[in-house]
Structure formats: C-alpha cells, structure tokens
Tab-separated table of C-alpha atoms in Angstrom:
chain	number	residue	atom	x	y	z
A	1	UNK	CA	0.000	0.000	0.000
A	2	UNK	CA	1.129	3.733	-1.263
A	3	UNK	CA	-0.774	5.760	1.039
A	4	UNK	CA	-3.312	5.393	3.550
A	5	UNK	CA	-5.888	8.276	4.517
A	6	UNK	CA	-6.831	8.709	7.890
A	7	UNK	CA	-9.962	11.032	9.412
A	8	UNK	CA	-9.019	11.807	13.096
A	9	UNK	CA	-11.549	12.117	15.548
A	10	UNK	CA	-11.274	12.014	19.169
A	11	UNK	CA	-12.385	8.288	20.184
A	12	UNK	CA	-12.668	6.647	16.651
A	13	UNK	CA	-10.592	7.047	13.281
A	14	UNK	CA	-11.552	6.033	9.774
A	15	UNK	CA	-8.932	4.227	7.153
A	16	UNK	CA	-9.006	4.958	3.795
A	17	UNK	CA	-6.516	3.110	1.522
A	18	UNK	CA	-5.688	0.932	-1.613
A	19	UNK	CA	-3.546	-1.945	-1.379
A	20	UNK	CA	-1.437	-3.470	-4.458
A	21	UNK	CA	-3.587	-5.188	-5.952
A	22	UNK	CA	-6.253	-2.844	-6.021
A	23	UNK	CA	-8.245	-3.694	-2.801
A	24	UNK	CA	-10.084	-0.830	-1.227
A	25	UNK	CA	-9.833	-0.688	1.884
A	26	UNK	CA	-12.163	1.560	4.465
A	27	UNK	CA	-12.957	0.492	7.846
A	28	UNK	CA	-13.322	2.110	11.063
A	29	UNK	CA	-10.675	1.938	14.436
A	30	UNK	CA	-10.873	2.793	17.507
A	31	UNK	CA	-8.218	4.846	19.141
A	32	UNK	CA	-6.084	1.996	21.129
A	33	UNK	CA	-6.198	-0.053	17.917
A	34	UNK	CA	-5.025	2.639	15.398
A	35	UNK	CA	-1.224	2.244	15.630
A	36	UNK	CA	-1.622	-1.339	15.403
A	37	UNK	CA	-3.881	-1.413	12.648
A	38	UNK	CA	-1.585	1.462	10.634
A	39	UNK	CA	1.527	-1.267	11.390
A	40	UNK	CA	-0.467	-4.025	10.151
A	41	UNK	CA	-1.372	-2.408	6.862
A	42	UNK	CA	2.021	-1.124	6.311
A	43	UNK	CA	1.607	2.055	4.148
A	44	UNK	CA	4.543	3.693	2.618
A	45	UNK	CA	2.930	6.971	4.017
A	46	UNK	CA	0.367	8.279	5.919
A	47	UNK	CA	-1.849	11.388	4.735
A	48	UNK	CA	-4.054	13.085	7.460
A	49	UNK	CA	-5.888	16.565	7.780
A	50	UNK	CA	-4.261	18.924	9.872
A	51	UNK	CA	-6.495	18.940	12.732
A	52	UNK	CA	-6.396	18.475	16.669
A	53	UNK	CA	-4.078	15.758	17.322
A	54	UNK	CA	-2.560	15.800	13.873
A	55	UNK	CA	0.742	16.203	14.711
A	56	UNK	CA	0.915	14.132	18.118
A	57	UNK	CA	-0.300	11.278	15.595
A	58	UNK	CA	1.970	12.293	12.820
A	59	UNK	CA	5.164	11.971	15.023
A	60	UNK	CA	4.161	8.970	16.154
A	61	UNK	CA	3.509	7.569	12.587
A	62	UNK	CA	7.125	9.210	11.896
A	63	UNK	CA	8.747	7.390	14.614
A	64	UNK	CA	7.568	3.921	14.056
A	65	UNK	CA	9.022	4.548	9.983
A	66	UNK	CA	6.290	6.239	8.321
A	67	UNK	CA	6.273	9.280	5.830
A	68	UNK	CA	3.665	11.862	7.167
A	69	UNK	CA	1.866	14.196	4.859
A	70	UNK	CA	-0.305	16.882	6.847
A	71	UNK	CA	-3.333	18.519	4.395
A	72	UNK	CA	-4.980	21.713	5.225
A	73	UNK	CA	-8.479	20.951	5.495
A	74	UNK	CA	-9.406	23.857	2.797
A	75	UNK	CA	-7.184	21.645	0.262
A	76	UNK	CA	-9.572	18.792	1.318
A	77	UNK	CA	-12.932	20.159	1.226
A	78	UNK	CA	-13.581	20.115	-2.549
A	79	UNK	CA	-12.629	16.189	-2.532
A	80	UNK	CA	-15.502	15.574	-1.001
A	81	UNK	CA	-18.287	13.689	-2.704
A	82	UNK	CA	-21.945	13.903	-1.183
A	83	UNK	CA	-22.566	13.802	2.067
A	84	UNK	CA	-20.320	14.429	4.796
A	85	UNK	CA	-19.347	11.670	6.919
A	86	UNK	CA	-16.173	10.049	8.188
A	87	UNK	CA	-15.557	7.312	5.305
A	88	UNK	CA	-16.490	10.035	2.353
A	89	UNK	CA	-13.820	12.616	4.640
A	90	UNK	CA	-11.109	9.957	4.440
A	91	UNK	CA	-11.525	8.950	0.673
A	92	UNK	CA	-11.257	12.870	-0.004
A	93	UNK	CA	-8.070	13.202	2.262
A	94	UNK	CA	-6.664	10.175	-0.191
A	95	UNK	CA	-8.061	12.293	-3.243
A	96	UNK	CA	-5.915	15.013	-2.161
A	97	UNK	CA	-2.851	13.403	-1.397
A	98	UNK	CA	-2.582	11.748	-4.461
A	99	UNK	CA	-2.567	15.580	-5.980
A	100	UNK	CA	1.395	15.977	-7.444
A	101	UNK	CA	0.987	20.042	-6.619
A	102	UNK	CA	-0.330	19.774	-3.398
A	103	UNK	CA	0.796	21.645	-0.290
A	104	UNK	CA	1.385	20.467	2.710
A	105	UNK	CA	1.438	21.358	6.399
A	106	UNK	CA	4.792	21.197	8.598
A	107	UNK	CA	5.169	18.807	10.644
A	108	UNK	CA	5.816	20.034	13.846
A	109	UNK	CA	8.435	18.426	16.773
A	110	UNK	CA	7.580	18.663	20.157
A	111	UNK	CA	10.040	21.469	21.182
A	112	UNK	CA	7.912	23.577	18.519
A	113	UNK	CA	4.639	22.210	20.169
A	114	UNK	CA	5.644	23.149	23.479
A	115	UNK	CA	6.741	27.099	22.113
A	116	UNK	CA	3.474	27.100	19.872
A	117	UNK	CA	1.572	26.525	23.217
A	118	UNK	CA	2.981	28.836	24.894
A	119	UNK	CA	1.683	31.359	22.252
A	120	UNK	CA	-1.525	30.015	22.327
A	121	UNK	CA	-1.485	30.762	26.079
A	122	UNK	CA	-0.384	34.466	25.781
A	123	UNK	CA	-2.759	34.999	22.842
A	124	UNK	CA	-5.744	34.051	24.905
A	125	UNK	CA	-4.828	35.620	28.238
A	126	UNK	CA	-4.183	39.226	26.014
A	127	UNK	CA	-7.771	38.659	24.785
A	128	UNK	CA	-9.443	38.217	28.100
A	129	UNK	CA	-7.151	40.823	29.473
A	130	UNK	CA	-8.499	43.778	26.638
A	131	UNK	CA	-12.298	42.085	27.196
A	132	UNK	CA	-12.086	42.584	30.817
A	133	UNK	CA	-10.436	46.041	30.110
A	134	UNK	CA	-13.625	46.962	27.996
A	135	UNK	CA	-15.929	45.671	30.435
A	136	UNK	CA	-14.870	47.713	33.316
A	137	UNK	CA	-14.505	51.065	31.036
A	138	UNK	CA	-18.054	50.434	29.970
A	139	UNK	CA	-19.410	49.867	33.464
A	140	UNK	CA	-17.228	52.911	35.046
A	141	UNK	CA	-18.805	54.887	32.410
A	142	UNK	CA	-22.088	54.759	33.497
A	143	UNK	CA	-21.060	55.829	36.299
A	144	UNK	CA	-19.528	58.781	34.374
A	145	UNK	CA	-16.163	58.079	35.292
A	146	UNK	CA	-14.076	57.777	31.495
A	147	UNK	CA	-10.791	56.142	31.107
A	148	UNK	CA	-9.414	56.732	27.442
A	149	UNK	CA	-9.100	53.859	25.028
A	150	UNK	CA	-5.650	51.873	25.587
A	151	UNK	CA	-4.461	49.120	27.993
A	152	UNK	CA	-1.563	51.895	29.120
A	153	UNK	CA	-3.910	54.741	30.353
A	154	UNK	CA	-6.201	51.961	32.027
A	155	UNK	CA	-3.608	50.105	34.034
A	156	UNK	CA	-2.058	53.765	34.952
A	157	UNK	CA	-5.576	55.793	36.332
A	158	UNK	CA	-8.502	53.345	36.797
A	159	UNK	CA	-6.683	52.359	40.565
A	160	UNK	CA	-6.405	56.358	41.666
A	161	UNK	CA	-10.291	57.129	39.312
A	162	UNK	CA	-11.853	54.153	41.664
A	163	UNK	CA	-10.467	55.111	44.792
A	164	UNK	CA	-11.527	59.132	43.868
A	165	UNK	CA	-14.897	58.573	43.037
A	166	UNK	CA	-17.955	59.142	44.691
A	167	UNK	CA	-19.268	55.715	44.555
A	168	UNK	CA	-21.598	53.239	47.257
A	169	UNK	CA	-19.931	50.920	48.750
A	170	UNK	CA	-20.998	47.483	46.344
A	171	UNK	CA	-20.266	49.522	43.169
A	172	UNK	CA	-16.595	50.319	44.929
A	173	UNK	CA	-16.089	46.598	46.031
A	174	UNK	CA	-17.215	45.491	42.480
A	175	UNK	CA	-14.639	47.708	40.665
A	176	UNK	CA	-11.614	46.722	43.359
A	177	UNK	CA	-12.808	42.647	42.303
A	178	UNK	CA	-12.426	43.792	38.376
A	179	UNK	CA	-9.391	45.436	39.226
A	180	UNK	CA	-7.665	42.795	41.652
A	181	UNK	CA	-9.021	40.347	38.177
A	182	UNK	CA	-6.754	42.716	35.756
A	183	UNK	CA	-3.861	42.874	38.041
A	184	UNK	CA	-3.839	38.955	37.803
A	185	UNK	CA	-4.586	38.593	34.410
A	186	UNK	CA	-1.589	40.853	33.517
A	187	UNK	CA	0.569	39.701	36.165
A	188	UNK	CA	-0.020	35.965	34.139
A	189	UNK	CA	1.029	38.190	30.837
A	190	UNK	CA	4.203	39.496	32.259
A	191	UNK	CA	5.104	35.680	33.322
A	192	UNK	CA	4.797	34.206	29.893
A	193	UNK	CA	6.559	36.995	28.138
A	194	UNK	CA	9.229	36.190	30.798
A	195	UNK	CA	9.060	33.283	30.143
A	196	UNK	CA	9.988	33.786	26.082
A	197	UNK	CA	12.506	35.584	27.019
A	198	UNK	CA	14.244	33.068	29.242
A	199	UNK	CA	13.548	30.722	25.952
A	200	UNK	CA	14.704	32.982	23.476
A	201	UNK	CA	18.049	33.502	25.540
A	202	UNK	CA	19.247	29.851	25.428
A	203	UNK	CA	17.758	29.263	21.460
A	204	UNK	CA	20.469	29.599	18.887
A	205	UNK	CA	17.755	29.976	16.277
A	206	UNK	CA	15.938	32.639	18.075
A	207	UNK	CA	18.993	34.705	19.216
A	208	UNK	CA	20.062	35.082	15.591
A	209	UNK	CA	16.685	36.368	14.676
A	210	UNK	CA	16.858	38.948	17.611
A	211	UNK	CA	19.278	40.398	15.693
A	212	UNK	CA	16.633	41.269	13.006
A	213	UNK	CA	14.988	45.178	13.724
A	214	UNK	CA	11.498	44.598	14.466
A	215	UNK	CA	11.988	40.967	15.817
A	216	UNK	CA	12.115	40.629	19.763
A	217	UNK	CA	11.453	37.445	21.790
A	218	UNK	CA	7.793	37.119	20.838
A	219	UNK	CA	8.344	37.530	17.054
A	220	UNK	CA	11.149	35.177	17.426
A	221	UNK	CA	10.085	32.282	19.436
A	222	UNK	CA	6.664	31.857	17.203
A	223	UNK	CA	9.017	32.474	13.995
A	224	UNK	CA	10.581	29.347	15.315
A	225	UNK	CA	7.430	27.608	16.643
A	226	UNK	CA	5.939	27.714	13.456
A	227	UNK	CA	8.720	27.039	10.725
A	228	UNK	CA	11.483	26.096	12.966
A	229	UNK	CA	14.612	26.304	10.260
A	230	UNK	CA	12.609	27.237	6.821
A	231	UNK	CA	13.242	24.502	5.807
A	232	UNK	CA	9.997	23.151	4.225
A	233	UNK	CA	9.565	26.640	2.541
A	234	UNK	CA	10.814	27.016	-1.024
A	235	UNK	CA	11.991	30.791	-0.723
A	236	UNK	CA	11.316	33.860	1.919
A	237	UNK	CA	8.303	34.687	-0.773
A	238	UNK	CA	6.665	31.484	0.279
A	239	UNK	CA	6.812	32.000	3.901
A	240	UNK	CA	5.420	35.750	3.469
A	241	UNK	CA	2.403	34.551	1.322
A	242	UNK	CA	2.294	31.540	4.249
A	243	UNK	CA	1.908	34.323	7.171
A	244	UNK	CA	-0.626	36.445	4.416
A	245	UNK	CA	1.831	39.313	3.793
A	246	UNK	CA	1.192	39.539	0.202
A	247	UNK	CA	-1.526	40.870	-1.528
A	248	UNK	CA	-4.681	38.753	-2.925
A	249	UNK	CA	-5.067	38.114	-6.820
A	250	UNK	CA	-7.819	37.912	-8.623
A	251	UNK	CA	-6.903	37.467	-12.661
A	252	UNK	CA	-9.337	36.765	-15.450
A	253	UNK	CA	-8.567	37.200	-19.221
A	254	UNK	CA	-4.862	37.521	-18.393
A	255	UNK	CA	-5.739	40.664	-16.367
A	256	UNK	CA	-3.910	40.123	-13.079
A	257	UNK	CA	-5.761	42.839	-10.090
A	258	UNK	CA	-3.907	43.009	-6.561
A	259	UNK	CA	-6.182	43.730	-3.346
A	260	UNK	CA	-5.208	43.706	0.009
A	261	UNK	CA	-3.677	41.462	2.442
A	262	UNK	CA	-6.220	38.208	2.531
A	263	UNK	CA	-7.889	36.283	5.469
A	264	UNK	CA	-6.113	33.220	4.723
A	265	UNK	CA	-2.939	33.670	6.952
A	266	UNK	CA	-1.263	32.217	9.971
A	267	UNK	CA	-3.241	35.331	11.706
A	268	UNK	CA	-0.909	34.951	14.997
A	269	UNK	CA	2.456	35.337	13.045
A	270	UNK	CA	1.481	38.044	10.887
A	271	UNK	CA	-0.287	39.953	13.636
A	272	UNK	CA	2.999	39.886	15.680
A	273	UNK	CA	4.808	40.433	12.548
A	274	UNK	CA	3.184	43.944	11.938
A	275	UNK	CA	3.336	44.802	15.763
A	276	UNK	CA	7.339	44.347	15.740
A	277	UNK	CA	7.369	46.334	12.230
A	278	UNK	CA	5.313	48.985	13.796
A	279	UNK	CA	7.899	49.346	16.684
A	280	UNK	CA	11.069	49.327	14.341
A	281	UNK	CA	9.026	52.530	12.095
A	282	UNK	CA	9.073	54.553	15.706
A	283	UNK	CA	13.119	54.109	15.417
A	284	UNK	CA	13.814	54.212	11.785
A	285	UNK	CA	14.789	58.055	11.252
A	286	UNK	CA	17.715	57.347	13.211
A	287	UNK	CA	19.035	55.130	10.822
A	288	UNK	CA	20.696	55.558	7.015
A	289	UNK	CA	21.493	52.075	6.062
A	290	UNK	CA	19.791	50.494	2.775
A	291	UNK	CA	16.621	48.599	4.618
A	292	UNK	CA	16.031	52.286	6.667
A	293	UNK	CA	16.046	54.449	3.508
A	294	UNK	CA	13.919	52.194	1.314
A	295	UNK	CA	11.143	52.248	4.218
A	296	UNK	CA	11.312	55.919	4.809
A	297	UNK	CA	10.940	56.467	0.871
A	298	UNK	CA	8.276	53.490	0.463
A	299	UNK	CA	6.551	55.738	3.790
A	300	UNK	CA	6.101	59.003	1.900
A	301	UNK	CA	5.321	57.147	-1.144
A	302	UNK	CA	2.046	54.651	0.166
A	303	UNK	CA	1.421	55.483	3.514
A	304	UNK	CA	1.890	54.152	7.426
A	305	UNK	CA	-0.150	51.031	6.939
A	306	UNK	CA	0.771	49.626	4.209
A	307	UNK	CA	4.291	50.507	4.672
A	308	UNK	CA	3.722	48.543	8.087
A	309	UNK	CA	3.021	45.496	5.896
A	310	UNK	CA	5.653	45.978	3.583
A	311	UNK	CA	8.284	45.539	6.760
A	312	UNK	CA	6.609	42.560	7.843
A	313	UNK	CA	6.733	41.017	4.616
A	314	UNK	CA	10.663	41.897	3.928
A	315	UNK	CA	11.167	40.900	7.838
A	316	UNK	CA	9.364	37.205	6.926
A	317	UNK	CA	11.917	36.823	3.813
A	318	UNK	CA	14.808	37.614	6.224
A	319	UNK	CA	13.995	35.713	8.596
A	320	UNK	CA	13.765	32.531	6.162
A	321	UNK	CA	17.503	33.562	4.961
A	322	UNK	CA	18.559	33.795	8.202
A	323	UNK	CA	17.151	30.703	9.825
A	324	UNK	CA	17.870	28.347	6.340
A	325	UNK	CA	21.378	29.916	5.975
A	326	UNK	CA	22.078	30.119	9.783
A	327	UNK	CA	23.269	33.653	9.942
A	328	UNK	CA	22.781	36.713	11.778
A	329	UNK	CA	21.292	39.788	10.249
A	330	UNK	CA	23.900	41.780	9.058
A	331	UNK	CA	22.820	45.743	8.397
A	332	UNK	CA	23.945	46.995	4.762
C-alpha cells in the first residue's frame, strides 16, 4: 500500500486506503487499535488533515518509519463527494494526497509544540485581558467616570479614578474585584513573556533572529514555533504569502488585479509580525542604512499602513535567509 488516509476524531478514526492489488480498503478503528492497525497495513505513508491531534499522531507515525503528509483541510474540502461523513472525509483526504501540486502542512516536533503553546497561552490571556479592560470602562462609564481607550492609560488611572470617586460601597467593592481580576490577568502576561525571554536567551535559532529590527522574543520564538529552520519553505516569498503578507489576486482574461492582504494567513504570526514592524518605524529616522532608507521612501510614497506590511513582509523573507542559511542579520 502507497498511502493510507486517515480522518481523526477524538475516540474513533476512519482508514481509507488501496492496497497493491487494487483492494479498497475503508474500515473504522478505535483509538487503542489505530497504531496497530496502521503497522499491520504497512503504508509507505500516511496522509491526514491537519487537525487536533494531527501532529501528536503524525510523530508517532514518523517514529515507528512512516512518511507523514499533513493537508490543510481547505485543500480537502472540494474532494468531497456527497454527504459528509467520516468514510467520504477519508476517501477525499486520499483524493488530495494523491494531488502531485499539493501543499502540505509542517510537521511540527515537540520542542515547537511546546513554544506554539505557549503562544496560544499568551494569545488568549491578552484577549481576556483587553475584554475585561472593555468591560470595566463600559461599566465605570455609566457611572460617568471615562478612562481613554488603551491598555496603558487603564492600568495607569482606573486604581487612583476608583479610589476618587464618589461611589456606594458594592459599586466600589465590584470595581476593586475587576481590578484585583486585571492585576492577575496581567501579572499571568508578564510571566509568559518572561518566560519567552528566558527561551529565546538559550535558542540559537531565536537569538540570531533577535538580531533582526522589528523581531524581539515574541516575534522570534513563534518564527521558530511555526517554521522552525525554513526549511519546508521554497523561498522567503513562500513564507510571506504563508503568514498572508502579500496581496490577494484575482486574474481573469490575463488581467492580473492586486487587493489587500487576505484572510487566509497564519493570523498569529502576521499579527505579531506587523506589531514588531510597527515598533522598528518609531526608530527608523535614526538610521541611514539600505533597509532604513527604502522604508522611509516606500513611507512618503504609500502610507503608514501599508508601509507597516511591507516591513513585515521583507522581515518574513529575512527571517527565512537567516534561519535556512544560519546567519545573523547583518545591516547593509
């Protein structure tokens, strides 16, 4: 057997294969019998979606001798025939295997697993950090006490605005709970950023990418987390379109048009991406190498935002020199 297909779910899997001589083969395993079953069959590789558990099962299938191929479930959606179901989801993720142009996902080790995580973590606290931020502006203010937009201004004055404020006693006590809730959610923040840091220190990887302007420890350690060395990226182009810092094109009658920046992206990267370019245009004037004088020309020519991209994108390509070519950024 070439390849066998395999639809993850949480308690049961379905097999979708064709042996040598032309069997079909599609059956249903549990969990505790899928590594047997895959050993039994004996494929030369394994294709999967990449879903929840993708890559804990794709190492495994790596270690016992297999070749892993991870699909991105938008390259497997128009394989499907009829209804949706797990035996029709696994034929389709053999379908699109058995494409010869077809992309596929990264597999990732555990060390990137453990960093991507850690992202994941920091991602969600921020969110419930700037929800909890614009619940407690929203209540203060009808109250009429206003704190202006911005986590900065609202950790500095809504302490000294609560204690101030002619309030009753429950609506005080509320507001010191929401606060004593921010102060812990941020405190949690401040740990995992630590936390990168203290990673980023001992990473070879991520200490040559520090060296990149507009690349700290957070733009460096999920860099890492997500490509680890570039290696399964053709060029630096490739990784930009990857993150979604390249324009969308629509052509039709050998008319090519160019739109903005589309929704299919690694939305984490790229947003952390334009963050760290955003810092390194505060700092640019002071600079007159090549990289600083084609930003501050492309800056009066199209503007701050999509300048902001622009960085990003030539900050992606660098990154994949650096990482494939294991150098640090050297400043022309």
């Amino acid at each position: 057997m070439q390849t066998l297909a395999i639809d993850l779910g949480k308690q049961s899997f379905h097999l979708y294969g064709i042996t040598d001589d032309g069997e079909v083969i599609s059956r249903k395993v549990s969990r505790a019998k899928l590594l047997d079953v895959v050993i039994k069959l004996h494929p030369a590789s394994v294709a999967m979606e990449a879903c929840a558990s993708s890559h804990h099962w794709g190492r495994t299938f790596e270690a016992s001798g297999y070749t892993v191929r991870l699909i991105h479930p938008r390259f497997v959606k128009p394989f499907v025939k009829g209804s949706k179901n797990d035996a029709v989801d696994a034929e389709a993720i053999f379908d699109a295997d058995s494409r010869p142009n077809m992309r596929f996902v990264p597999l990732k080790s555990a060390e990137q697993q453990d960093l991507q995580s850690l992202h994941r973590m920091r991602d969600r606290l921020i969110v419930q950090r700037t929800a909890l931020i614009n619940h407690t502006r929203g209540l203060l203010a009808e109250y009429g006490l206003i704190i202006p937009a911005g986590a900065a201004r609202f950790r500095l004055q809504v302490e000294e605005l609560v204690n101030t404020a002619e309030l009753s006693d429950l609506a005080k006590s509320l507001f010191e709970k929401l606060i004593e809730e921010y102060r812990d959610l941020d405190t949690r923040v401040s740990e995992v950023d630590d936390t990168l840091v203290q990673i980023c220190r001992t990473n070879e990887r991520c200490k040559r990418l520090t060296s990149l302007p507009g690349v700290g420890p957070v733009v460096a350690t999920a860099l890492v987390a997500a490509i680890d060395d570039g290696r399964h990226f053709a060029s630096g182009r490739a990784l930009a379109a990857w993150i979604g810092l390249v324009p969308r094109q629509y052509t039709t009658g050998g008319k090519p048009r160019l739109g903005g920046i589309g929704k299919r992206a690694n939305h984490y990267l790229r947003r952390q991406l334009v963050h760290g370019a955003r810092s390194a245009l505060l700092r640019i004037a002071r600079y007159d190498d090549q990289r600083s004088k084609w930003v501050q020309a492309l800056l009066a020519r199209v503007g701050h935002n999509k300048t902001l991209v622009a960085m990003a994108n030539k900050t992606a390509r660098i990154a994949w020199a650096m990482l494939r070519n294991e150098e640090s950024y050297k400043m022309a």
